[in-house]
Tab-separated table of C-alpha atoms and ligand atoms in Angstrom:
chain	number	residue	atom	x	y	z
A	1	MET	CA	206.576	124.368	49.042
A	2	SER	CA	202.928	123.231	48.960
A	3	SER	CA	200.505	124.801	46.486
A	4	THR	CA	197.505	124.422	48.797
A	5	ASP	CA	194.908	127.170	48.324
A	6	TYR	CA	193.541	127.680	51.816
A	7	THR	CA	190.832	130.164	50.866
A	8	GLN	CA	189.498	127.604	48.367
A	9	MET	CA	189.353	125.052	51.180
A	10	LEU	CA	186.800	127.209	52.973
A	11	SER	CA	184.450	127.015	49.999
A	12	LEU	CA	181.510	124.604	50.295
A	13	ARG	CA	180.162	125.413	46.834
A	14	GLY	CA	178.437	122.444	45.225
A	15	ARG	CA	177.898	120.659	48.527
A	16	VAL	CA	174.573	119.798	50.079
A	17	PHE	CA	174.335	120.034	53.866
A	18	VAL	CA	171.517	118.792	56.074
A	19	VAL	CA	171.122	120.616	59.384
A	20	LEU	CA	168.914	118.740	61.847
A	21	GLY	CA	167.419	121.131	64.417
A	22	ALA	CA	168.022	124.123	62.123
A	23	GLY	CA	165.128	126.237	63.400
A	24	GLN	CA	166.814	128.417	66.025
A	25	GLY	CA	169.912	129.065	68.113
A	26	ILE	CA	173.021	127.077	67.225
A	27	GLY	CA	171.238	125.321	64.331
A	28	GLU	CA	170.240	128.595	62.691
A	29	GLU	CA	173.773	129.998	63.082
A	30	VAL	CA	175.240	126.824	61.519
A	31	VAL	CA	172.891	127.284	58.533
A	32	ARG	CA	174.097	130.890	58.206
A	33	ALA	CA	177.776	129.835	58.305
A	34	LEU	CA	177.400	126.981	55.786
A	35	SER	CA	175.314	129.113	53.404
A	36	GLN	CA	177.826	131.983	53.496
A	37	CYS	CA	180.497	129.514	52.361
A	38	GLY	CA	178.383	128.445	49.398
A	39	ALA	CA	176.645	125.262	50.595
A	40	SER	CA	173.044	124.404	49.726
A	41	VAL	CA	171.404	123.727	53.071
A	42	VAL	CA	168.398	121.544	53.880
A	43	CYS	CA	166.916	122.985	57.086
A	44	VAL	CA	165.169	120.262	59.110
A	45	ASP	CA	163.162	121.026	62.235
A	46	SER	CA	160.212	119.498	64.088
A	47	VAL	CA	158.562	122.940	63.887
A	48	LEU	CA	157.918	123.590	60.174
A	49	ALA	CA	157.481	127.368	60.609
A	50	ARG	CA	160.984	127.611	62.130
A	51	ALA	CA	162.538	125.536	59.354
A	52	GLU	CA	160.787	127.675	56.719
A	53	GLN	CA	161.886	130.948	58.304
A	54	VAL	CA	165.557	129.910	58.468
A	55	ALA	CA	165.506	128.377	54.973
A	56	ALA	CA	163.969	131.555	53.531
A	57	ALA	CA	166.577	133.753	55.261
A	58	HIS	CA	169.534	131.733	53.945
A	59	GLY	CA	168.339	130.396	50.590
A	60	GLY	CA	167.860	126.834	51.853
A	61	VAL	CA	165.174	124.174	51.601
A	62	ALA	CA	162.818	123.536	54.559
A	63	MET	CA	161.695	120.113	55.762
A	64	ALA	CA	159.605	119.193	58.803
A	65	ALA	CA	160.726	116.060	60.653
A	66	ASP	CA	161.130	114.699	64.153
A	67	VAL	CA	164.692	113.380	64.282
A	68	THR	CA	163.731	110.833	66.943
A	69	ASN	CA	161.278	109.199	64.533
A	70	PRO	CA	162.899	106.562	62.241
A	71	ASP	CA	160.243	106.992	59.514
A	72	ASP	CA	160.854	110.748	59.397
A	73	MET	CA	164.622	110.215	59.174
A	74	ARG	CA	164.220	107.657	56.360
A	75	ARG	CA	162.054	110.175	54.460
A	76	VAL	CA	164.484	113.094	54.989
A	77	PHE	CA	167.558	111.179	53.819
A	78	GLY	CA	165.622	109.582	50.953
A	79	GLU	CA	164.839	113.113	49.686
A	80	VAL	CA	168.382	114.309	50.300
A	81	ALA	CA	169.936	111.370	48.426
A	82	LYS	CA	168.148	112.624	45.294
A	83	MET	CA	169.639	116.136	45.711
A	84	HIS	CA	173.372	115.536	46.017
A	85	SER	CA	174.417	113.881	42.798
A	86	ASP	CA	177.202	116.482	42.324
A	87	GLY	CA	179.310	116.179	45.427
A	88	PRO	CA	179.818	114.953	48.950
A	89	LEU	CA	177.143	115.329	51.556
A	90	GLY	CA	177.452	116.991	54.954
A	91	ILE	CA	175.238	116.557	57.989
A	92	VAL	CA	175.122	118.644	61.166
A	93	ASN	CA	172.918	117.308	63.969
A	94	VAL	CA	172.180	119.943	66.594
A	95	VAL	CA	169.187	118.424	68.426
A	96	GLY	CA	169.684	117.477	72.101
A	97	MET	CA	168.354	119.890	74.712
A	98	VAL	CA	168.387	119.307	78.489
A	99	ILE	CA	165.429	117.811	80.304
A	100	ARG	CA	165.863	118.396	84.035
A	101	ASN	CA	165.806	115.074	85.890
A	102	GLU	CA	167.177	115.174	89.408
A	103	LEU	CA	168.572	111.971	90.896
A	104	GLN	CA	166.759	112.367	94.206
A	105	ALA	CA	163.588	114.066	92.986
A	106	GLU	CA	160.417	113.426	95.016
A	107	ASP	CA	158.433	111.920	92.161
A	108	GLU	CA	160.801	109.719	90.213
A	109	ASP	CA	160.304	110.365	86.518
A	110	LYS	CA	161.667	107.398	84.608
A	111	GLY	CA	160.163	108.801	81.419
A	112	SER	CA	162.468	111.788	81.418
A	113	TRP	CA	165.594	109.541	81.564
A	114	LYS	CA	164.340	107.601	78.546
A	115	ARG	CA	163.179	110.751	76.697
A	116	GLN	CA	166.527	112.421	77.419
A	117	PHE	CA	168.395	109.555	75.750
A	118	GLU	CA	165.975	109.691	72.794
A	119	LEU	CA	166.550	113.452	72.451
A	120	VAL	CA	170.358	113.306	72.658
A	121	LEU	CA	171.591	109.864	71.674
A	122	ASP	CA	169.084	107.613	69.895
A	123	HIS	CA	168.653	109.933	66.909
A	124	ALA	CA	172.440	110.152	66.503
A	125	TRP	CA	172.339	106.434	65.735
A	126	LEU	CA	169.587	107.072	63.158
A	127	THR	CA	171.636	109.919	61.653
A	128	LEU	CA	174.716	107.717	61.315
A	129	HIS	CA	172.672	104.908	59.775
A	130	PHE	CA	170.597	106.855	57.259
A	131	GLY	CA	173.285	109.527	56.707
A	132	ALA	CA	176.046	107.039	55.803
A	133	LYS	CA	173.647	105.283	53.420
A	134	ALA	CA	172.797	108.580	51.708
A	135	MET	CA	176.509	109.494	51.400
A	136	GLY	CA	177.287	106.253	49.632
A	137	ASP	CA	180.547	106.178	47.638
A	138	LYS	CA	180.910	109.970	47.513
A	139	GLY	CA	181.663	110.180	51.230
A	140	GLY	CA	181.116	113.271	53.349
A	141	CYS	CA	181.195	114.553	56.894
A	142	MET	CA	178.993	114.588	59.951
A	143	VAL	CA	179.205	116.947	62.903
A	144	PHE	CA	177.197	116.377	66.097
A	145	ILE	CA	176.649	118.944	68.830
A	146	GLY	CA	177.654	117.371	72.123
A	147	SER	CA	178.383	119.221	75.358
A	148	ILE	CA	181.213	119.657	77.836
A	149	ALA	CA	178.670	118.133	80.252
A	150	GLY	CA	179.618	114.878	78.491
A	151	HIS	CA	183.043	114.903	80.134
A	152	VAL	CA	182.905	117.280	83.131
A	153	VAL	CA	180.634	116.499	86.085
A	154	ARG	CA	178.784	119.611	87.176
A	155	SER	CA	175.169	119.265	88.220
A	156	GLY	CA	173.173	116.237	89.339
A	157	ALA	CA	170.098	117.915	87.858
A	158	ALA	CA	171.332	117.177	84.363
A	159	LEU	CA	172.844	113.754	84.967
A	160	ALA	CA	170.801	111.953	82.306
A	161	TYR	CA	171.645	114.713	79.788
A	162	ALA	CA	175.358	114.533	80.653
A	163	SER	CA	175.347	110.720	80.447
A	164	ALA	CA	173.614	110.794	77.072
A	165	LYS	CA	176.096	113.408	75.740
A	166	ALA	CA	179.002	111.250	77.015
A	167	GLY	CA	177.432	108.351	75.098
A	168	LEU	CA	177.159	110.566	72.014
A	169	HIS	CA	180.864	111.467	72.185
A	170	HIS	CA	181.813	107.795	72.422
A	171	LEU	CA	179.416	106.773	69.651
A	172	VAL	CA	180.949	109.374	67.337
A	173	LYS	CA	184.502	108.120	67.952
A	174	GLY	CA	183.507	104.532	67.183
A	175	ALA	CA	181.502	105.536	64.117
A	176	ALA	CA	184.421	107.651	62.852
A	177	HIS	CA	186.649	104.594	63.040
A	178	GLU	CA	184.126	102.439	61.210
A	179	LEU	CA	183.273	104.989	58.498
A	180	ALA	CA	186.816	106.228	57.770
A	181	ARG	CA	187.299	103.727	54.921
A	182	SER	CA	184.112	105.061	53.306
A	183	ASN	CA	185.669	108.552	53.362
A	184	ILE	CA	183.110	109.746	55.893
A	185	ARG	CA	184.440	111.918	58.711
A	186	VAL	CA	182.508	112.157	61.988
A	187	ASN	CA	183.231	114.698	64.751
A	188	VAL	CA	181.658	116.449	67.733
A	189	VAL	CA	181.613	120.096	68.738
A	190	ALA	CA	181.065	120.260	72.512
A	191	PRO	CA	179.913	123.716	73.617
A	192	GLY	CA	180.165	125.093	77.110
A	193	LEU	CA	177.551	127.574	78.293
A	194	THR	CA	176.291	129.362	75.164
A	195	ARG	CA	173.960	132.345	74.788
A	196	THR	CA	171.269	130.690	72.666
A	197	PRO	CA	167.917	132.529	72.375
A	198	ARG	CA	166.209	129.861	74.510
A	199	LEU	CA	168.708	130.231	77.371
A	200	VAL	CA	168.814	134.022	77.124
A	201	ALA	CA	164.996	134.140	77.366
A	202	ASN	CA	164.962	131.871	80.418
A	203	ASN	CA	167.833	133.296	82.506
A	204	ALA	CA	168.206	136.790	84.021
A	205	ALA	CA	171.290	138.999	83.636
A	206	GLN	CA	172.516	137.989	87.131
A	207	TYR	CA	172.795	134.341	86.017
A	208	TRP	CA	175.033	135.293	83.090
A	209	GLU	CA	177.251	137.453	85.335
A	210	GLN	CA	177.700	134.651	87.880
A	211	GLU	CA	178.438	132.035	85.245
A	212	SER	CA	180.834	134.324	83.367
A	213	ALA	CA	182.941	134.576	86.523
A	214	ARG	CA	183.425	130.780	86.464
A	215	ILE	CA	184.600	130.682	82.848
A	216	PRO	CA	188.361	131.168	82.337
A	217	MET	CA	187.787	133.465	79.336
A	218	GLY	CA	185.272	135.463	81.392
A	219	ARG	CA	182.257	135.177	79.092
A	220	PRO	CA	179.759	132.596	77.825
A	221	GLY	CA	179.946	131.401	74.239
A	222	GLU	CA	177.944	132.904	71.387
A	223	THR	CA	176.213	130.741	68.774
A	224	SER	CA	178.785	132.056	66.262
A	225	ASP	CA	181.626	130.558	68.382
A	226	VAL	CA	180.008	127.131	68.023
A	227	ALA	CA	179.119	127.552	64.344
A	228	SER	CA	182.747	128.528	63.574
A	229	ALA	CA	184.016	125.200	64.925
A	230	VAL	CA	181.300	123.330	63.013
A	231	LEU	CA	182.320	125.161	59.841
A	232	TYR	CA	185.959	124.132	60.272
A	233	LEU	CA	185.022	120.465	60.777
A	234	ALA	CA	182.587	120.587	57.855
A	235	SER	CA	185.125	122.099	55.447
A	236	PRO	CA	188.025	120.565	53.523
A	237	LEU	CA	190.313	122.328	56.052
A	238	ALA	CA	189.500	119.362	58.319
A	239	ALA	CA	189.930	116.745	55.575
A	240	TYR	CA	192.157	114.582	57.804
A	241	VAL	CA	190.285	115.151	61.093
A	242	THR	CA	187.859	112.505	62.327
A	243	GLY	CA	186.679	111.077	65.649
A	244	ASN	CA	187.393	114.267	67.606
A	245	VAL	CA	185.468	116.122	70.279
A	246	ILE	CA	186.317	119.837	70.060
A	247	ALA	CA	185.344	121.814	73.160
A	248	VAL	CA	184.159	125.367	72.455
A	249	ASP	CA	183.903	126.585	76.028
A	250	GLY	CA	186.311	129.447	76.763
A	251	GLY	CA	188.425	127.017	78.802
A	252	SER	CA	185.605	125.826	81.118
A	253	SER	CA	186.490	122.147	80.821
A	254	LEU	CA	190.152	122.714	81.690
A	255	GLY	CA	189.347	122.168	85.375
A	256	ALA	CA	188.815	124.298	88.441
A	257	VAL	CA	191.176	127.083	87.379
A	258	GLY	CA	192.094	129.213	90.399
A	259	ALA	CA	189.972	127.104	92.752
A	260	PHE	CA	192.874	126.164	95.024
A	261	LYS	CA	196.285	127.535	95.891
A	262	LEU	CA	199.392	125.371	95.911
A	263	ALA	CA	200.762	124.927	99.434
A	264	ALA	CA	204.192	126.445	100.074
A	265	SER	CA	206.928	123.839	100.013
B	1	NAD	N1	173.138	126.555	75.016
B	1	NAD	C1	174.080	125.943	75.688
B	1	NAD	O1	174.592	126.461	76.692
B	1	NAD	C2	174.545	124.591	75.249
B	1	NAD	C3	175.654	124.022	75.892
B	1	NAD	C4	176.101	122.780	75.493
B	1	NAD	C5	175.443	122.107	74.472
B	1	NAD	N2	174.368	122.670	73.871
B	1	NAD	C6	173.694	121.913	72.824
B	1	NAD	O2	173.449	122.720	71.698
B	1	NAD	C7	172.375	122.149	70.966
B	1	NAD	C8	171.442	123.238	70.453
B	1	NAD	O3	170.915	123.999	71.493
B	1	NAD	P1	170.030	125.292	71.146
B	1	NAD	O4	169.635	125.847	72.484
B	1	NAD	O5	170.713	126.152	70.179
B	1	NAD	O6	168.780	124.745	70.363
B	1	NAD	P2	167.309	124.283	70.864
B	1	NAD	O7	167.451	123.181	71.863
B	1	NAD	O8	166.542	125.475	71.271
B	1	NAD	O9	166.652	123.626	69.579
B	1	NAD	C9	167.158	123.701	68.274
B	1	NAD	C10	166.054	123.362	67.316
B	1	NAD	O10	165.826	121.955	67.346
B	1	NAD	C11	164.445	121.721	67.120
B	1	NAD	N3	164.099	120.401	67.646
B	1	NAD	C12	163.916	120.029	68.929
B	1	NAD	N4	163.603	118.723	69.005
B	1	NAD	C13	163.577	118.264	67.723
B	1	NAD	C14	163.305	116.997	67.143
B	1	NAD	N5	162.976	115.947	67.904
B	1	NAD	N6	163.376	116.872	65.799
B	1	NAD	C15	163.702	117.937	65.012
B	1	NAD	N7	163.968	119.163	65.512
B	1	NAD	C16	163.895	119.315	66.854
B	1	NAD	C17	163.751	122.867	67.824
B	1	NAD	O11	162.444	123.113	67.290
B	1	NAD	C18	164.712	124.031	67.596
B	1	NAD	O12	164.336	124.811	66.477
B	1	NAD	C19	171.733	121.092	71.863
B	1	NAD	O13	172.153	119.816	71.461
B	1	NAD	C20	172.325	121.417	73.235
B	1	NAD	O14	172.435	120.276	74.071
B	1	NAD	C21	173.904	123.897	74.232
């Protein structure tokens, strides 16, 4: 019989975590989850006031940085490298919101395609680069927030976003393979529709009712659903899990459940 202590494996005491995009929504909930399990969390956000508010609420450290800016990322991970002499390092990168960019829009906006890739994918490369360097011999884990849009085609209005998230999922699998020997695990949590404060503020109750009807489990996700999956991947419970994309979507990406009836035969 094994002597594994599973409750101990949920403890992140003595570990430093960096949450990029910590200032609200999923990022803030991830900070809450990691802190409750004992981690020291560095809360990074492009809006300093948001980072400070979340850090103050959860006993973390606030840093202002734009994750798409290589100089900012070098500075953040330079600071972090000095803080984690005691144990492995964890990184959660949450940044990557949708910019609407329709394929057949009247005024073609090439900038939004490029900016969308910067916001979703380019900074993941920077995170892998600077993060792996900061982890060094101690190893650690990285979790990126992808999206089920990265593997299910839904709306042409978010095609650049979906393409960039698909690229993120692939990048993570390749990086996981490359970094496994350095004892660095890399995974993705891919949410379906989630009730983040930004989306709740911008969509009326009718939208949530309509969308809930399309979701096999009958409701959108909460930020805590996403943070729970991040926590699992960040903890020693997932010590042998790398290169995975875990969908947290109430079954939305399983296909068009109930959309057609089998013909009698
Ligand atoms: N809400 C959903 O339905 C849903 C579904 C699938 C995936 N996601 C993904 O979840 C993630 C988080 O979404 P959210 O709505 O919780 O958060 P959000 O997009 O509102 O932003 C999170 C934080 O990131 C900060 N931020 C934005 N750009 C930054 C930058 N360049 N550098 C540093 N910080 C920056 C913001 O100030 C904010 O505090 C995104 O990657 C999104 O694609 C969300």
